[in-house]
Coordinates of C-alpha atoms and ligand atoms in Angstrom, one line a residue:
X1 CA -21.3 -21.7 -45.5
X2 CA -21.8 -25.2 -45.3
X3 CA -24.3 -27.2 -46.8
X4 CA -27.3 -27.5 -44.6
X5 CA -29.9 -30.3 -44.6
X6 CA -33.4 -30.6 -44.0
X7 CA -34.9 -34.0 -42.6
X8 CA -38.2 -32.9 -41.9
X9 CA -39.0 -32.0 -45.7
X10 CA -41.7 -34.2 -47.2
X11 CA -40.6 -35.6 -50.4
X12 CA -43.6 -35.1 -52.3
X13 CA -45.5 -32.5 -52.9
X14 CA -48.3 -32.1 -50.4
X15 CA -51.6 -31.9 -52.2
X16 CA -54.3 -29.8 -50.0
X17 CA -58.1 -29.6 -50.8
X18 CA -60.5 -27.2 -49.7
X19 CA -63.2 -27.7 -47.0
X20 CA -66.9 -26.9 -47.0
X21 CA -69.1 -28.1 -44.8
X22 CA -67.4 -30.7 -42.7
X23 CA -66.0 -32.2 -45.8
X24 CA -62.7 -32.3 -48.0
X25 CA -63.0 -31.5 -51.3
X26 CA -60.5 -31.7 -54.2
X27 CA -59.5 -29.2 -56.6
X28 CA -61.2 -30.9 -59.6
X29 CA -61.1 -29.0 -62.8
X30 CA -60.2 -26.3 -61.1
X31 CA -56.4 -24.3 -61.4
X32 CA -54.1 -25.2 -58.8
X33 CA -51.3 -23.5 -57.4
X34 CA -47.8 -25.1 -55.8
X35 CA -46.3 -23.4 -52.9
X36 CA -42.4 -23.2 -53.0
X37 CA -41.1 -23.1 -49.6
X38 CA -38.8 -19.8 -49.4
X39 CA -37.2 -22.1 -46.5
X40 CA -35.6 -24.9 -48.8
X41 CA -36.4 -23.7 -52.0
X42 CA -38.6 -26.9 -53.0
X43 CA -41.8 -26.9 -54.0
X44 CA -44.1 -28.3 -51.2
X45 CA -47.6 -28.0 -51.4
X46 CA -50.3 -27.4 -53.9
X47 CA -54.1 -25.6 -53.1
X48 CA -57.1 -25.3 -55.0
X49 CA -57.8 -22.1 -56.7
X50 CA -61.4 -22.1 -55.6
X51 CA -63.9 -20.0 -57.8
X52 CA -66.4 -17.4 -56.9
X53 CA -68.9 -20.3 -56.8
X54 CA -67.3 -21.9 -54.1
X55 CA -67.4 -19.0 -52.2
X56 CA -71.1 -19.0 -52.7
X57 CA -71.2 -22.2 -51.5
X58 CA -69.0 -22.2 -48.7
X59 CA -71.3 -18.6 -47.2
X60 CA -74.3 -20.5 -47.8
X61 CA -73.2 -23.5 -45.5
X62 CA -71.8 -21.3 -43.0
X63 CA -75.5 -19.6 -42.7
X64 CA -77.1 -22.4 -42.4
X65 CA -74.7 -23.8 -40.0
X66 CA -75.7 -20.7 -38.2
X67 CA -79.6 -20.7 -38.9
X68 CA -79.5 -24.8 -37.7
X69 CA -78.1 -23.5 -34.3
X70 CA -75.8 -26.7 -33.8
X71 CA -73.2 -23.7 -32.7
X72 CA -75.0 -20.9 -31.7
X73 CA -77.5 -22.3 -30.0
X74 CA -75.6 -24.4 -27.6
X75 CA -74.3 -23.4 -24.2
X76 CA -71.2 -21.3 -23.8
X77 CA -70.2 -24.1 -21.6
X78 CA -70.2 -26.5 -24.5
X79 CA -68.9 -24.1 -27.0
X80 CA -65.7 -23.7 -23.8
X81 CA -65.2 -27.3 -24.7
X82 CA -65.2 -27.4 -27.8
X83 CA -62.2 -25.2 -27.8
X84 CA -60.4 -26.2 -25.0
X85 CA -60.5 -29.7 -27.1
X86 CA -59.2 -27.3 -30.0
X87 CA -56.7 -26.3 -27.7
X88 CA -55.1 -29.9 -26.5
X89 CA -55.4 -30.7 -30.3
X90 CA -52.8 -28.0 -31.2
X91 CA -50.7 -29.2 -28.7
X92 CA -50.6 -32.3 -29.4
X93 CA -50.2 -31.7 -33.7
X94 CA -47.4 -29.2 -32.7
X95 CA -44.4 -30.4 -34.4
X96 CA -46.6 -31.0 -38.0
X97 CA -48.3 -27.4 -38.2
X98 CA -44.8 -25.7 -37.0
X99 CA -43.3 -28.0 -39.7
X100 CA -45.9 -26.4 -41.9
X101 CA -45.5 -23.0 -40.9
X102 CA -41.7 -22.9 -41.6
X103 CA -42.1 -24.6 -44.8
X104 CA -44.5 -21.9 -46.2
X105 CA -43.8 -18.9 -44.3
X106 CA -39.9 -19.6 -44.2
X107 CA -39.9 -19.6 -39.9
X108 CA -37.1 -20.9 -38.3
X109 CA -38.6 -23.9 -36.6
X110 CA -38.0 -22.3 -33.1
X111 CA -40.4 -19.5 -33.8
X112 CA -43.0 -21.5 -35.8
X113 CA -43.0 -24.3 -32.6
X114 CA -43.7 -21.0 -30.2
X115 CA -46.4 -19.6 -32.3
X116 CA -47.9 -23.0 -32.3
X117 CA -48.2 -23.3 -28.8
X118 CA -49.1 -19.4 -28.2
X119 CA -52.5 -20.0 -30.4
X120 CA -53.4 -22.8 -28.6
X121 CA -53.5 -20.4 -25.6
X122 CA -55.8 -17.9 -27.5
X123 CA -58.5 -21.4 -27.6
X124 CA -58.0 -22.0 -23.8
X125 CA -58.5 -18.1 -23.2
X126 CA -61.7 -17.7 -25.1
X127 CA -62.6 -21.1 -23.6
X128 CA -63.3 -18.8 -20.2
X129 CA -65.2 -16.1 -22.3
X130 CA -67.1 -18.2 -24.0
X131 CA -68.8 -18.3 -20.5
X132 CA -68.5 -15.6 -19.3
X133 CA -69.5 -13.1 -22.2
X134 CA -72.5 -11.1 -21.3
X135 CA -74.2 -7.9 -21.4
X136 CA -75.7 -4.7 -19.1
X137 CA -78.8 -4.9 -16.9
X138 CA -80.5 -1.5 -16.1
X139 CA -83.2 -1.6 -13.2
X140 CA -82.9 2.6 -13.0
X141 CA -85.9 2.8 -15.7
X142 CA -88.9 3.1 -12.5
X143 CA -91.4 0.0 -11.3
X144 CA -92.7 0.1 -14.9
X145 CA -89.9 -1.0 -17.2
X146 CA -86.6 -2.8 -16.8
X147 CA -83.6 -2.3 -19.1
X148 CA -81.5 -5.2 -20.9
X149 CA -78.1 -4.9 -23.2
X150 CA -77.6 -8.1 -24.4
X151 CA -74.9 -9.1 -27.3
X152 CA -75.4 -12.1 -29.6
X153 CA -73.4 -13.7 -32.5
X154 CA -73.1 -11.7 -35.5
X155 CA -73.9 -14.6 -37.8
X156 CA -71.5 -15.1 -40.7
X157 CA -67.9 -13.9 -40.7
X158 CA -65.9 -13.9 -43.3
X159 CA -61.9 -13.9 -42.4
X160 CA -59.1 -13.1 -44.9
X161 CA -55.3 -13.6 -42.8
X162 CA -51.7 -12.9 -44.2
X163 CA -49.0 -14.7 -44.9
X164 CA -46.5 -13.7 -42.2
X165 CA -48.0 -14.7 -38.8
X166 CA -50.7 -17.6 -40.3
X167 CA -51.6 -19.7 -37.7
X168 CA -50.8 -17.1 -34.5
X169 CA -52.8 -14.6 -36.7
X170 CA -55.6 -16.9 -37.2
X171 CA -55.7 -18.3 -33.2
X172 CA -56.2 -14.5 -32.8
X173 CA -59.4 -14.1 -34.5
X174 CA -61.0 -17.8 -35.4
X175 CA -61.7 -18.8 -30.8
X176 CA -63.1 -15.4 -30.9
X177 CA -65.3 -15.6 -33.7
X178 CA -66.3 -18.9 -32.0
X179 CA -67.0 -17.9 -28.7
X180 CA -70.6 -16.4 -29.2
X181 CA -71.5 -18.8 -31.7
X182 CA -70.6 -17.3 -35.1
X183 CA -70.0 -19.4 -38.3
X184 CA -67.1 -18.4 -40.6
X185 CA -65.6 -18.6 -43.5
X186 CA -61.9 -18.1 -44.0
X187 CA -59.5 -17.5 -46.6
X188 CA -55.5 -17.7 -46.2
X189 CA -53.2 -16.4 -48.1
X190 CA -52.2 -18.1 -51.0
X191 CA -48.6 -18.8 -50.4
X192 CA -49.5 -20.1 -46.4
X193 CA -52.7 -21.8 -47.0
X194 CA -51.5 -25.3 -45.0
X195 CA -52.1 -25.1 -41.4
X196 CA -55.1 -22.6 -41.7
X197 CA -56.6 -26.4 -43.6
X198 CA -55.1 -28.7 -41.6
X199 CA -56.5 -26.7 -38.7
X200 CA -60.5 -28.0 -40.0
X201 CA -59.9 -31.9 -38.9
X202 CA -58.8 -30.6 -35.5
X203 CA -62.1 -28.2 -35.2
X204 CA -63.8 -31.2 -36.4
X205 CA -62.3 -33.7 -34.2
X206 CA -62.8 -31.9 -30.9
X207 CA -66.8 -31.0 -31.4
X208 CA -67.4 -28.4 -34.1
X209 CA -70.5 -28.9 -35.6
X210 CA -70.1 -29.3 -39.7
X211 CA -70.2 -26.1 -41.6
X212 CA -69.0 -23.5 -39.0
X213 CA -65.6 -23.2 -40.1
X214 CA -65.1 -23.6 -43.8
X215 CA -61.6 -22.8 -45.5
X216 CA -61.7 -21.9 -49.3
X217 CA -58.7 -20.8 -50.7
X218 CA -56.8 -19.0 -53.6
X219 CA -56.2 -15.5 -54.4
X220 CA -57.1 -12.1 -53.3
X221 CA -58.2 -10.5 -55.7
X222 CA -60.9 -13.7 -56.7
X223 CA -61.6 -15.7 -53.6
X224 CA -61.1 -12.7 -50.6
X225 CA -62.6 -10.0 -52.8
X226 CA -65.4 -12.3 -53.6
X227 CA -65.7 -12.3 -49.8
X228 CA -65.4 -8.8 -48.7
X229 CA -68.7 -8.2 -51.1
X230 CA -70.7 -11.0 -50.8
X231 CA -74.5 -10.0 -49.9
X232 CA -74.7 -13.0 -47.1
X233 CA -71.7 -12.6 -45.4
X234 CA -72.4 -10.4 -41.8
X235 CA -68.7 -9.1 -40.6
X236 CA -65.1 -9.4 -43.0
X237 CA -62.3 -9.5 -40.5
X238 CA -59.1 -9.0 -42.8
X239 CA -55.5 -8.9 -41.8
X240 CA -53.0 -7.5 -44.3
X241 CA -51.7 -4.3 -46.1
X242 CA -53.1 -0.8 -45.7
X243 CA -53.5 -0.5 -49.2
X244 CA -55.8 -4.1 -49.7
X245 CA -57.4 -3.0 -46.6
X246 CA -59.0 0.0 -48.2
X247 CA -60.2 -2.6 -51.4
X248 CA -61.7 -4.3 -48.5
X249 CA -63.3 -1.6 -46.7
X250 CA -65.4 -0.3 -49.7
X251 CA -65.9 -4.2 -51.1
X252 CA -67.7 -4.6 -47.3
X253 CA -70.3 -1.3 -48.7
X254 CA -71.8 -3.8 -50.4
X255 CA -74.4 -4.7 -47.5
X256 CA -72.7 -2.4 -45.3
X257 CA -70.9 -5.7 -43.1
X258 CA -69.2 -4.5 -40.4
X259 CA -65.6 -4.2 -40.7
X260 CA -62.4 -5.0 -38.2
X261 CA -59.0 -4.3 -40.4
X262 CA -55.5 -5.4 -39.0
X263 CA -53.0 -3.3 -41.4
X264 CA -49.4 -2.4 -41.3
X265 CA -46.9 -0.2 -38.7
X266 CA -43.8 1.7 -38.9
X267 CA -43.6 1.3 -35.6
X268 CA -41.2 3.8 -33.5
X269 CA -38.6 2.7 -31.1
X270 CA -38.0 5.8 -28.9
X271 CA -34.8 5.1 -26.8
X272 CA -33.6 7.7 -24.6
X273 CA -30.2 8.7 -23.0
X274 CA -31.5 7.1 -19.3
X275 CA -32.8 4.0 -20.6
X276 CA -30.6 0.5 -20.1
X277 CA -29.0 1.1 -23.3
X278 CA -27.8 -2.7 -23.3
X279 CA -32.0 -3.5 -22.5
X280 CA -32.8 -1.3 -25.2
X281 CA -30.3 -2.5 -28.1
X282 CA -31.1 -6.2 -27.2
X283 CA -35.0 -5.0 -27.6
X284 CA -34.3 -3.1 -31.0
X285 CA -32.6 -5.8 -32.2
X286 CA -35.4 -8.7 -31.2
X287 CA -38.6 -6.0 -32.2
X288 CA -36.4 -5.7 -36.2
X289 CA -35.3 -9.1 -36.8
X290 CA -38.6 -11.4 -35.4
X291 CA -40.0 -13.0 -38.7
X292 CA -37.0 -11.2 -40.5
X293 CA -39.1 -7.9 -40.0
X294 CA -42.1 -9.4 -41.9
X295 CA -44.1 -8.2 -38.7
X296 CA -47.3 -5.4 -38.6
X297 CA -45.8 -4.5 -35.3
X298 CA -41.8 -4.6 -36.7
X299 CA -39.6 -1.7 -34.6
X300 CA -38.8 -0.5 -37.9
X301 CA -38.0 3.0 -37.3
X302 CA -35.0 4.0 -34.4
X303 CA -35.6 7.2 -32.7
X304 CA -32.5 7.8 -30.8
X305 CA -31.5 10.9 -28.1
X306 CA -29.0 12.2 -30.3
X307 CA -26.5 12.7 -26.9
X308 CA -26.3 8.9 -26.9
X309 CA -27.0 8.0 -30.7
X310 CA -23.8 7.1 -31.8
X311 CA -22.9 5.3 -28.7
X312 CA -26.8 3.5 -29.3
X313 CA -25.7 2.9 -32.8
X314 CA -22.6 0.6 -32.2
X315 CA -24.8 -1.4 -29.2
X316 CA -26.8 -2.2 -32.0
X317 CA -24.8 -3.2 -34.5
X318 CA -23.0 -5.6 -32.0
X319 CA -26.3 -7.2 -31.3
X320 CA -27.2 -7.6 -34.7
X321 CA -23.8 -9.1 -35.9
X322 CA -24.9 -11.6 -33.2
X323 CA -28.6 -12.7 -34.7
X324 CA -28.0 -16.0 -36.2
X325 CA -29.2 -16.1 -39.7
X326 CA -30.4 -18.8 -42.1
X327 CA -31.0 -22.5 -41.5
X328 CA -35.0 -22.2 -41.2
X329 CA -34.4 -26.0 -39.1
X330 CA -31.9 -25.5 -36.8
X331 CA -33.3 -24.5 -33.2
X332 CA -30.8 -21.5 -33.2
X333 CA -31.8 -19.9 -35.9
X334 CA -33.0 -16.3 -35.3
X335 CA -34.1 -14.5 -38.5
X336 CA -35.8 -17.1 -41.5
X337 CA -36.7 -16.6 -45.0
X338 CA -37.9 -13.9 -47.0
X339 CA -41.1 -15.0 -48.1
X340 CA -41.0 -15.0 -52.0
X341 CA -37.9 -13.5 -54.2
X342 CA -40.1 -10.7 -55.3
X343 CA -40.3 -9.6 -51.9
X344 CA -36.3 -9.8 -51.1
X345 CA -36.1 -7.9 -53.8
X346 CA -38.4 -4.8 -52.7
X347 CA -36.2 -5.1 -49.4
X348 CA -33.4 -4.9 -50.9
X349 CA -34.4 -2.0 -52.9
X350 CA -35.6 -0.3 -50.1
X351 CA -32.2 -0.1 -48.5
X352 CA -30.4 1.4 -52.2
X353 CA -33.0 3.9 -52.0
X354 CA -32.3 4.2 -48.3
X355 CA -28.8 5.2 -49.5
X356 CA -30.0 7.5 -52.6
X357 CA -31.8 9.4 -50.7
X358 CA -29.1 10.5 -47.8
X359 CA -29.0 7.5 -45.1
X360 CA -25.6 5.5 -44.6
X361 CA -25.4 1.5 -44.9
X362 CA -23.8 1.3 -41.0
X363 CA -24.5 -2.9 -41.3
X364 CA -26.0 -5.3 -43.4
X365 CA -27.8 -4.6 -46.6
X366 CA -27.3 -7.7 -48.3
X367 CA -29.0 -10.9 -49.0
X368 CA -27.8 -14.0 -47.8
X369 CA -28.0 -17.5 -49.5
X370 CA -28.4 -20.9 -47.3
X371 CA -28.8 -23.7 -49.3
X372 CA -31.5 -23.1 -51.6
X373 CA -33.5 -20.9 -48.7
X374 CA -33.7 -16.8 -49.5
X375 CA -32.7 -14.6 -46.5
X376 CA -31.4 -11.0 -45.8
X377 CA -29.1 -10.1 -43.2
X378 CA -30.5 -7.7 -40.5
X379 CA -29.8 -3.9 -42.0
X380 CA -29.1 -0.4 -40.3
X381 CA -29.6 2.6 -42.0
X382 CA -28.7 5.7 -40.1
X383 CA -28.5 9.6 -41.3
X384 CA -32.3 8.8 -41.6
X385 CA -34.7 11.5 -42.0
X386 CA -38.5 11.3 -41.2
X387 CA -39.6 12.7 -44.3
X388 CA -38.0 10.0 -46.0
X389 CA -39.3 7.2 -47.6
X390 CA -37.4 4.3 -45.8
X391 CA -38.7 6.5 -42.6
X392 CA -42.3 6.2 -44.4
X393 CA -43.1 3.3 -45.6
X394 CA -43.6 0.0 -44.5
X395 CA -40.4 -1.9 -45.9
X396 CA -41.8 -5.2 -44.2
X397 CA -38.2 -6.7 -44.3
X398 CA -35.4 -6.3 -41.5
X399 CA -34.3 -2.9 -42.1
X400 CA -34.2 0.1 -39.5
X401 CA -34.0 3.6 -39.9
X402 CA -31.7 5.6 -37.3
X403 CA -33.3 8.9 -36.6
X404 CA -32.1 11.3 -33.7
X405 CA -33.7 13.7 -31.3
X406 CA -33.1 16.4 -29.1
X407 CA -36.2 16.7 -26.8
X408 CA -39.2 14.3 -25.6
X409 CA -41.7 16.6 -26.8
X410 CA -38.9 16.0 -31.1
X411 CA -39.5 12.3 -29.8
X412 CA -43.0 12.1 -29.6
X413 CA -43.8 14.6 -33.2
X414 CA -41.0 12.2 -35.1
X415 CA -43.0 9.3 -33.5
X416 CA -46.6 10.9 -34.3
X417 CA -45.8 11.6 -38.1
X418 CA -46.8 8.5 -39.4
X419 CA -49.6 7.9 -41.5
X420 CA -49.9 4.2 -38.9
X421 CA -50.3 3.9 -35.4
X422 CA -50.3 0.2 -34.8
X423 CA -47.2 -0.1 -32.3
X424 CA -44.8 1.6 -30.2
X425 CA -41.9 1.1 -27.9
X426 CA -40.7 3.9 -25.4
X427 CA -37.2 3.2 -23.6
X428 CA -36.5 5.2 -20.4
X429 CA -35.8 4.7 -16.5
X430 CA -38.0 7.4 -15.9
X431 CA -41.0 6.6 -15.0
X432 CA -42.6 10.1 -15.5
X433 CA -41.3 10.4 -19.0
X434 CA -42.3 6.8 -19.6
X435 CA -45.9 7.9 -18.9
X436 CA -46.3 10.9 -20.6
X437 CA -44.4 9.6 -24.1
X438 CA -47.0 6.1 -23.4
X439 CA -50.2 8.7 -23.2
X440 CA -49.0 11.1 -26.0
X441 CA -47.8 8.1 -29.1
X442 CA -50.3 7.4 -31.2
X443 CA -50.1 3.7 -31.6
X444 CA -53.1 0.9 -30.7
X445 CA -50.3 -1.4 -28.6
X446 CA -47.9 0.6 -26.6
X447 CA -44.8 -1.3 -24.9
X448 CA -42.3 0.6 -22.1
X449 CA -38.8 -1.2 -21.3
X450 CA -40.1 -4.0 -23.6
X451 CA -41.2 -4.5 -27.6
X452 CA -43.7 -7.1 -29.2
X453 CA -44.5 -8.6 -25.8
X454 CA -48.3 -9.8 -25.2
X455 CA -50.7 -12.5 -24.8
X456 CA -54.6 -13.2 -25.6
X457 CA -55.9 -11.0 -22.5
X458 CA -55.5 -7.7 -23.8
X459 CA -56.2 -6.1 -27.2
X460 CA -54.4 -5.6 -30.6
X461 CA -55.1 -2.8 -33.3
X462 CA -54.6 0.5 -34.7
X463 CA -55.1 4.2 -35.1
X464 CA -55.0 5.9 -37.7
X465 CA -54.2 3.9 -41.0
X466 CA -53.2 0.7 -38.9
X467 CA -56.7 -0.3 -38.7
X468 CA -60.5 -0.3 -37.1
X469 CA -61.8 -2.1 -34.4
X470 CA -59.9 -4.6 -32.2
X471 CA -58.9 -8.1 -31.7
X472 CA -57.9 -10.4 -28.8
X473 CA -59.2 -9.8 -25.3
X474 CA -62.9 -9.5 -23.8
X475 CA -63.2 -6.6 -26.6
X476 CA -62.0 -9.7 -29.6
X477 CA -65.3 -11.5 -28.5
X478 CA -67.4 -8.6 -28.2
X479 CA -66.2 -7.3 -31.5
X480 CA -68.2 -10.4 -33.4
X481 CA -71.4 -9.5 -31.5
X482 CA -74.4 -7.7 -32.5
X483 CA -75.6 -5.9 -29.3
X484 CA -79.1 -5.4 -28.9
X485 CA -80.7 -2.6 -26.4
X486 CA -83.7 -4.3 -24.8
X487 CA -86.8 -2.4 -22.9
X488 CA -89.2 -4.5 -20.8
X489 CA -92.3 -3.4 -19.4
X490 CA -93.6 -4.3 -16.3
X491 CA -97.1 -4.7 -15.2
X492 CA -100.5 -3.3 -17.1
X493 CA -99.3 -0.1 -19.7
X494 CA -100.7 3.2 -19.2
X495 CA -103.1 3.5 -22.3
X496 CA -102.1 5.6 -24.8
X497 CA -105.5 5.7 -26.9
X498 CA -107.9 7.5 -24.6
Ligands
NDP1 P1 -52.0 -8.4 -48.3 O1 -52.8 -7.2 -48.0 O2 -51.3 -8.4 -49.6 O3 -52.9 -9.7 -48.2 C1 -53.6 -10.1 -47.1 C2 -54.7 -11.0 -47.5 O4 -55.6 -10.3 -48.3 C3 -54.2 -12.2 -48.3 O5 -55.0 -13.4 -48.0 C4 -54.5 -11.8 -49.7 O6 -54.6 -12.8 -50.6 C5 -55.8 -11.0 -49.5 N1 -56.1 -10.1 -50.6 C6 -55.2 -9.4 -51.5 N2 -55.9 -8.6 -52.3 C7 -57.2 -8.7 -52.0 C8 -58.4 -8.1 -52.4 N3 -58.4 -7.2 -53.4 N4 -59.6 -8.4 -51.8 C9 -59.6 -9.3 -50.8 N5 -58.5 -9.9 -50.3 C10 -57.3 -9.6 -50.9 O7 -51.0 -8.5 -47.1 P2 -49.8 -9.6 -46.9 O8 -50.3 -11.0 -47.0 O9 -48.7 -9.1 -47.8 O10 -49.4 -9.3 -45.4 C11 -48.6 -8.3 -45.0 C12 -49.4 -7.1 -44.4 O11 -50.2 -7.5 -43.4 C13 -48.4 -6.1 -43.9 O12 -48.9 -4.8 -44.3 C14 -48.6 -6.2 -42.3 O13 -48.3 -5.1 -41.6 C15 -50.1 -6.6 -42.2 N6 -50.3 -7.3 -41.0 C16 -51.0 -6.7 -40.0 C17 -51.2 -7.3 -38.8 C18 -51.9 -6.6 -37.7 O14 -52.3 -7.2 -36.7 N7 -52.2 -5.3 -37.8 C19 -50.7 -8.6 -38.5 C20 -50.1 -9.3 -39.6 C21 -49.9 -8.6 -40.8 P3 -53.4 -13.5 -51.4 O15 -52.1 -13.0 -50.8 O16 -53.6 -14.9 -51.2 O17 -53.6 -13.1 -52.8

């Protein structure tokens, strides 16, 4: 291949504070850590390693941020402005936080320019609900009493996001947090800490009041656990693995904080003999390779009416000989990096233990070197059994399993045995079958004729071991408020002291 190059690279390595309070602070005495960009293989940008004092600090800010009522106090008018300034801001910064994104998350630039401009939506979107969020009146309690559900912020959130989706991921929480007047405190991941902190001077610059959103960063088992227990902290929204989920969930027992958890998929593609098998392989092949398969949501398991499978199974390969690979800069580019080495390498071993245990290599399996960037070509397994692990586990990397059926009723138990139930796709021109396989999966986002399509309006989340609770939509609002059941009485009380 040739030799690619890559203009937009700084040349130095971009040193990135920490911010409390309105304010930029340095990393002092503290550890560092340098970011090298699985995109160019060059080392980037550097973050502070903040300590479990910081986290103190940053919690106490954000309460009395909240207390002061500079956020939540104001009007949900204002608070619409705010992010609707939030908004334009992201638009208009674009090309630098999608420059960002590719360099730490290894996006081609394409993607990371979309993402970009999809969160900026998810600001103009809560702008509305910011306004419009409200509660239940109940005037069925007789002349003497009147009935009000009312919802109000939840105070102090603290928000710990992943690395594969960082700013899209955190436009999908940080408006909604906002929008009732909640202060938060956020930690990215370590290895895509930049635009989550390059984000703060845009909050600041269109309105928000110092000390509602504070970014402290570092690693996850010091700064985010330090989070998920903290005694002053009111709601831990975290995005990530199942497996740091559950750390999460009983660190939040601490003061019993309400929890929302975003965790992984081995999401089922069920394609069956009536579908538009060209629809369907185009579909497959977007829902596998989109972020390389580094995607809660990835298609990552291919359940196939057997009549058609091997037909389905060269459609598929054709597309995915297609899918441009590489060159995290050029426009083209489909699939990017693989976000560290260690992580090509669990792909990769996925794929030989795909093999050892019974599944054929029908395409890819290999990695694929692009100037100093890491990347893996998209991978077919078929033979694939569901009790198997590559059927099993989230591989988090562009590899699909090829399992058959015979019957809907096969489809939807293959579908169904999975310890997730975050995502779904269900391929048929029958709208009857479409229905019933929609009611029956169990999977929080459910897509028929189409995969990984959606926008702010309507919910994201998952059953079973994908998650609690939900973000995005009216519910992403409500889900950061406390509700409170009010009962007012009217007129002079009948005495109960005779
Ligand atoms: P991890 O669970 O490894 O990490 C997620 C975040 O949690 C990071 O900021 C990490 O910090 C932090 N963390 C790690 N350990 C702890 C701990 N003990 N206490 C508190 N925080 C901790 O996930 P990945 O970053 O690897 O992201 C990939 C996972 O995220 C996949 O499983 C994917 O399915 C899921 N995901 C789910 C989405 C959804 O909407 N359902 C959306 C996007 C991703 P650090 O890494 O800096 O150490």
């Amino acid at each position: 291949m040739d030799a690619i190059s890559f203009p937009a690279v700084p040349d130095m390595v971009r040193d990135f504070g920490f911010y409390i309070d309105g304010n930029w602070r340095t990393a002092g005495d503290r550890k560092t850590m340098v970011r090298s960009s699985p995109a160019v293989g060059k080392d980037v940008s550097r973050i502070a390693l903040c300590t479990k004092a910081d986290v103190d600090e940053a919690v106490a800010v954000a309460r009395a941020a909240f207390s002061s009522r500079s956020w939540s106090g104001i009007t949900g008018k204002e608070r619409a402005n705010v992010l609707l300034r939030a908004a334009r801001l992201i638009r208009e910064n674009l090309e630098e936080l999608a420059l960002w994104e590719t360099l730490e998350a290894g996006k081609p630039i394409s993607q990371s320019r979309a993402e970009i401009g999809d969160a900026a939506g998810h600001y103009e979107y809560c702008a509305g609900l910011a306004q419009t969020l409200s509660g239940e009146s109940f005037n069925t309690h007789g002349d003497d009493m009147f009935g009000v559900v009312t919802r109000q912020p939840i105070g102090v959130v603290g928000l710990i996001n992943p690395w594969n989706f960082p700013f899209i991921v955190l436009a999908e929480r940080v408006p909604y947090i906002l929008a009732s007047g909640n202060s938060l405190v956020v930690k990215p991941s370590e290895m895509t800490s930049a635009t989550t902190l390059l984000f703060a001077d845009m909050l600041k610059e269109a309105g928000l009041p110092d000390g509602v959103y504070n970014v402290v960063t570092g690693t996850g088992p010091d700064v985010g656990q330090a989070i998920a227990e903290h005694m002053d902290i009111d709601m831990i929204s975290f995005t990530g693995s199942t497996r740091t989920g559950e750390a999460i969930l009983k660190a939040s027992t601490s003061n019993f904080k309400k929890a929302s958890l975003e965790l992984g998929g081995k999401n089922p593609q069920i394609v069956f003999a009536d579908a538009d098998l060209d629809d369907a392989a185009d579909g497959v092949a977007f829902g596998l390779c989109l972020n390389a398969g580094q995607c809660c949501v990835s298609g990552s398991r291919l359940i196939v009416e057997e009549s058609i499978a091997d037909d389905f199974r060269d459609r598929v390969i054709d597309k995915l000989s297609k899918v441009k690979v590489g060159d995290c800069f050029d426009p083209e580019t489909q699939i990017g990096a693989i976000v560290s080495e260690q992580h090509r390498d669990k792909i990769l071993s996925y794929v030989k233990l795909g093999v050892e245990e019974g599944a054929t290599l029908a395409y890819g399996g290999d990695s694929v070197t692009v100037g100093e960037g890491r990347f893996i070509a998209p991978t077919l397994l078929t033979g694939v059994r569901n009790d198997m692990r590559v059927a099993r586990e989230e591989i988090f990397g562009p590899v699909l399993s090829l399992i058959t059926f015979k019957t809907a009723q096969e489809a939807l138990e293959i579908a169904n045995d999975s310890s997730y139930g975050l995502g779904a796709s269900i391929w048929t021109k029958d709208i009857d079958k479409a229905l019933r396989m929609m009611r029956g999966v169990h999977a929080g986002r459910t897509w028929v004729n189409t995969t990984i399509a959606g926008g702010p309006g309507q919910p994201l989340g998952g059953f079973k071991q994908s998650g609690i609770g939900r973000e995005g939509g009216k519910m992403g609002v409500e889900e950061y408020t406390e509700v409170k059941s009010v009962h007012i009485a009217i007129g002079k009380r009948s005495p109960w002291v005779r």
